[in-house]
Amino acid sequence: MPAGSGSTSRSHAAQRREPDAAFVLDVRSLGRRPGTMKELRRTAVTADRLGLEMIAVPEGAEVELDLRLQAVSEGVLVTGTVTAPTAGECSRCLEPFTDSQELYLTELFAYPDSATEQTTEDDEVYRLVDDTVDLEPVIIDQLGLELPLQPLCTPECAGLCPECGVRMAIAGSDHGHEILDPRWAGLAKFAPESSGSAGPDAGAAEPDHQ
């Protein structure tokens, strides 16, 4: 779903959009005879950022559609895959990274006068509008389910050093900090003097006072 949007997008499927533009598919050639089908491959370009706050399909990204459209008694069944590039920020080290996401779709778009359309709420099923199928709401909903809430640049990302904030990936295996027990913090200033043992005259014999 778009960043900042927390509501379902199924109700937006009933909005009128131009056919054959981006994610809007014209299905008039299918007719309404159950079993009629066609395959479709298309590259669509996103007009908006689609996804979650920390990871999403960027605006202007090319999304590959590999779909089968099939007429059924209650509408048009859309199945297939949607492959899209993603860009995000690692939740551990906060570095930007890119990846890709493949979505598997199986969605029914109900005919306007079908029993499914008449017996379901707006947010329960997608709908055909003027013999078109708008896939964008489907993709938005699927991304909301598939994308991780806490994305990682790599599964092994070690994050940031809790003491100095440097990325552990570039800090080196010997990176570390001496942790001083706060109960002994007041004695730390004496450590250099005491660590050097005694001065040059220390240990000299006391003068013999007889």
CSV table of C-alpha atoms in Angstrom, one decimal, residues 27-182:
chain,number,residue,atom,x,y,z
A,27,VAL,CA,-11.1,-7.6,-21.0
A,28,ARG,CA,-13.9,-7.1,-23.6
A,29,SER,CA,-12.3,-9.6,-25.9
A,30,LEU,CA,-13.1,-12.4,-23.4
A,31,GLY,CA,-16.8,-11.9,-23.6
A,32,ARG,CA,-18.8,-13.6,-20.8
A,33,ARG,CA,-18.6,-17.2,-22.0
A,34,PRO,CA,-17.1,-19.2,-19.1
A,35,GLY,CA,-13.8,-20.8,-20.0
A,36,THR,CA,-12.7,-18.2,-22.5
A,37,MET,CA,-9.2,-17.1,-21.6
A,38,LYS,CA,-6.2,-15.2,-22.9
A,39,GLU,CA,-2.6,-14.7,-21.8
A,40,LEU,CA,-1.1,-11.4,-21.3
A,41,ARG,CA,2.5,-10.2,-20.8
A,42,ARG,CA,3.1,-6.5,-20.2
A,43,THR,CA,5.6,-4.1,-18.6
A,44,ALA,CA,3.8,-1.5,-16.6
A,45,VAL,CA,5.4,1.6,-15.0
A,46,THR,CA,4.3,2.7,-11.6
A,47,ALA,CA,2.9,6.3,-11.2
A,48,ASP,CA,3.3,6.2,-7.4
A,49,ARG,CA,5.4,4.6,-4.8
A,50,LEU,CA,3.7,1.3,-3.8
A,51,GLY,CA,4.5,-0.5,-0.6
A,52,LEU,CA,5.4,0.0,3.0
A,53,GLU,CA,7.3,2.8,4.9
A,54,MET,CA,10.7,1.1,4.9
A,55,ILE,CA,10.5,-0.8,1.6
A,56,ALA,CA,8.4,-0.3,-1.6
A,57,VAL,CA,8.3,-0.4,-5.3
A,58,PRO,CA,9.6,3.0,-6.3
A,59,GLU,CA,7.7,5.5,-8.4
A,60,GLY,CA,8.6,5.1,-12.1
A,61,ALA,CA,9.6,1.4,-11.6
A,62,GLU,CA,9.0,-1.1,-14.4
A,63,VAL,CA,6.7,-4.0,-13.3
A,64,GLU,CA,6.6,-7.2,-15.3
A,65,LEU,CA,3.1,-8.8,-15.7
A,66,ASP,CA,2.8,-12.4,-16.8
A,67,LEU,CA,-1.0,-13.2,-16.5
A,68,ARG,CA,-3.8,-15.4,-17.6
A,69,LEU,CA,-7.3,-13.8,-17.8
A,70,GLN,CA,-10.2,-16.3,-17.8
A,71,ALA,CA,-14.0,-15.6,-18.0
A,72,VAL,CA,-15.9,-17.5,-15.3
A,73,SER,CA,-19.6,-17.3,-14.4
A,74,GLU,CA,-19.2,-14.5,-11.9
A,75,GLY,CA,-16.5,-12.4,-13.5
A,76,VAL,CA,-12.9,-12.5,-14.7
A,77,LEU,CA,-10.4,-14.7,-12.9
A,78,VAL,CA,-6.8,-13.2,-13.0
A,79,THR,CA,-3.9,-15.5,-12.2
A,80,GLY,CA,-0.2,-15.2,-12.8
A,81,THR,CA,2.9,-13.4,-11.5
A,82,VAL,CA,3.9,-9.8,-11.0
A,83,THR,CA,7.6,-9.0,-10.7
A,84,ALA,CA,8.8,-5.6,-9.5
A,85,PRO,CA,12.0,-4.0,-8.2
A,86,THR,CA,12.0,-2.8,-4.6
A,87,ALA,CA,14.0,-0.2,-2.8
A,88,GLY,CA,14.3,0.0,1.0
A,89,GLU,CA,16.2,0.9,4.1
A,90,CYS,CA,17.7,-1.8,6.2
A,91,SER,CA,16.0,-2.0,9.6
A,92,ARG,CA,19.3,-3.0,11.3
A,93,CYS,CA,22.1,-0.8,9.7
A,94,LEU,CA,19.8,1.9,8.1
A,95,GLU,CA,21.6,1.6,4.8
A,96,PRO,CA,19.6,1.8,1.5
A,97,PHE,CA,19.3,-1.3,-0.6
A,98,THR,CA,17.5,-2.7,-3.7
A,99,ASP,CA,15.9,-6.0,-4.3
A,100,SER,CA,12.9,-7.5,-6.2
A,101,GLN,CA,9.6,-9.0,-5.3
A,102,GLU,CA,7.5,-11.6,-7.1
A,103,LEU,CA,3.8,-11.7,-6.4
A,104,TYR,CA,1.5,-14.6,-7.2
A,105,LEU,CA,-2.0,-13.5,-8.1
A,106,THR,CA,-5.3,-15.4,-8.0
A,107,GLU,CA,-8.1,-12.8,-8.0
A,108,LEU,CA,-11.7,-12.7,-9.1
A,109,PHE,CA,-13.0,-9.4,-10.6
A,110,ALA,CA,-16.8,-9.6,-10.3
A,111,TYR,CA,-19.2,-8.6,-13.1
A,112,PRO,CA,-21.4,-5.6,-12.1
A,113,ASP,CA,-24.6,-7.6,-12.3
A,114,SER,CA,-23.3,-10.9,-10.8
A,115,ALA,CA,-24.5,-12.5,-7.6
A,116,THR,CA,-21.0,-12.0,-6.2
A,117,GLU,CA,-21.1,-8.3,-6.9
A,118,GLN,CA,-24.6,-8.0,-5.3
A,119,THR,CA,-23.9,-10.0,-2.2
A,120,THR,CA,-20.5,-8.6,-1.1
A,121,GLU,CA,-19.3,-5.4,0.4
A,122,ASP,CA,-17.0,-3.0,-1.5
A,123,ASP,CA,-13.9,-4.1,0.4
A,124,GLU,CA,-14.6,-7.9,0.0
A,125,VAL,CA,-14.1,-8.4,-3.8
A,126,TYR,CA,-12.6,-6.6,-6.7
A,127,ARG,CA,-15.0,-5.5,-9.5
A,128,LEU,CA,-14.9,-4.9,-13.2
A,129,VAL,CA,-15.6,-1.4,-14.4
A,130,ASP,CA,-16.6,-0.8,-18.0
A,131,ASP,CA,-15.1,-4.1,-19.0
A,132,THR,CA,-11.7,-3.3,-17.5
A,133,VAL,CA,-9.6,-4.9,-14.7
A,134,ASP,CA,-7.5,-2.6,-12.6
A,135,LEU,CA,-4.6,-4.6,-11.1
A,136,GLU,CA,-3.1,-1.7,-9.1
A,137,PRO,CA,-5.3,-2.2,-6.0
A,138,VAL,CA,-4.5,-6.0,-6.1
A,139,ILE,CA,-0.8,-5.3,-6.3
A,140,ILE,CA,-1.0,-2.8,-3.5
A,141,ASP,CA,-2.8,-5.3,-1.2
A,142,GLN,CA,-0.4,-8.1,-2.1
A,143,LEU,CA,2.7,-5.9,-1.4
A,144,GLY,CA,1.2,-5.0,2.0
A,145,LEU,CA,1.1,-8.8,2.8
A,146,GLU,CA,4.4,-9.9,1.2
A,147,LEU,CA,6.9,-7.1,1.9
A,148,PRO,CA,8.7,-7.3,5.3
A,149,LEU,CA,7.8,-4.8,8.0
A,150,GLN,CA,11.5,-4.9,9.1
A,151,PRO,CA,13.5,-5.3,5.8
A,152,LEU,CA,17.2,-6.3,5.8
A,153,CYS,CA,19.9,-5.5,3.3
A,154,THR,CA,21.2,-9.1,3.9
A,155,PRO,CA,19.9,-11.8,6.2
A,156,GLU,CA,23.3,-11.7,8.0
A,157,CYS,CA,23.4,-8.0,8.5
A,158,ALA,CA,25.0,-7.3,11.9
A,159,GLY,CA,23.5,-3.8,12.2
A,160,LEU,CA,25.2,-0.9,14.0
A,161,CYS,CA,27.7,-0.9,16.9
A,162,PRO,CA,25.6,-0.1,20.0
A,163,GLU,CA,28.4,2.0,21.4
A,164,CYS,CA,29.6,4.2,18.5
A,165,GLY,CA,27.0,3.6,15.8
A,166,VAL,CA,29.4,2.4,13.1
A,167,ARG,CA,28.2,-0.2,10.7
A,168,MET,CA,29.5,-3.6,11.9
A,169,ALA,CA,29.9,-4.7,8.2
A,170,ILE,CA,32.8,-2.2,7.8
A,171,ALA,CA,34.0,-2.0,11.4
A,172,GLY,CA,36.1,-5.2,11.2
A,173,SER,CA,36.2,-8.3,13.4
A,174,ASP,CA,38.4,-6.6,16.0
A,175,HIS,CA,36.0,-3.7,16.6
A,176,GLY,CA,35.1,-3.3,20.2
A,177,HIS,CA,34.9,-1.0,23.2
A,178,GLU,CA,36.1,-1.4,26.7
A,179,ILE,CA,33.1,-1.3,29.0
A,180,LEU,CA,33.9,0.1,32.4
A,181,ASP,CA,31.7,-0.9,35.3
A,182,PRO,CA,30.1,2.4,36.5
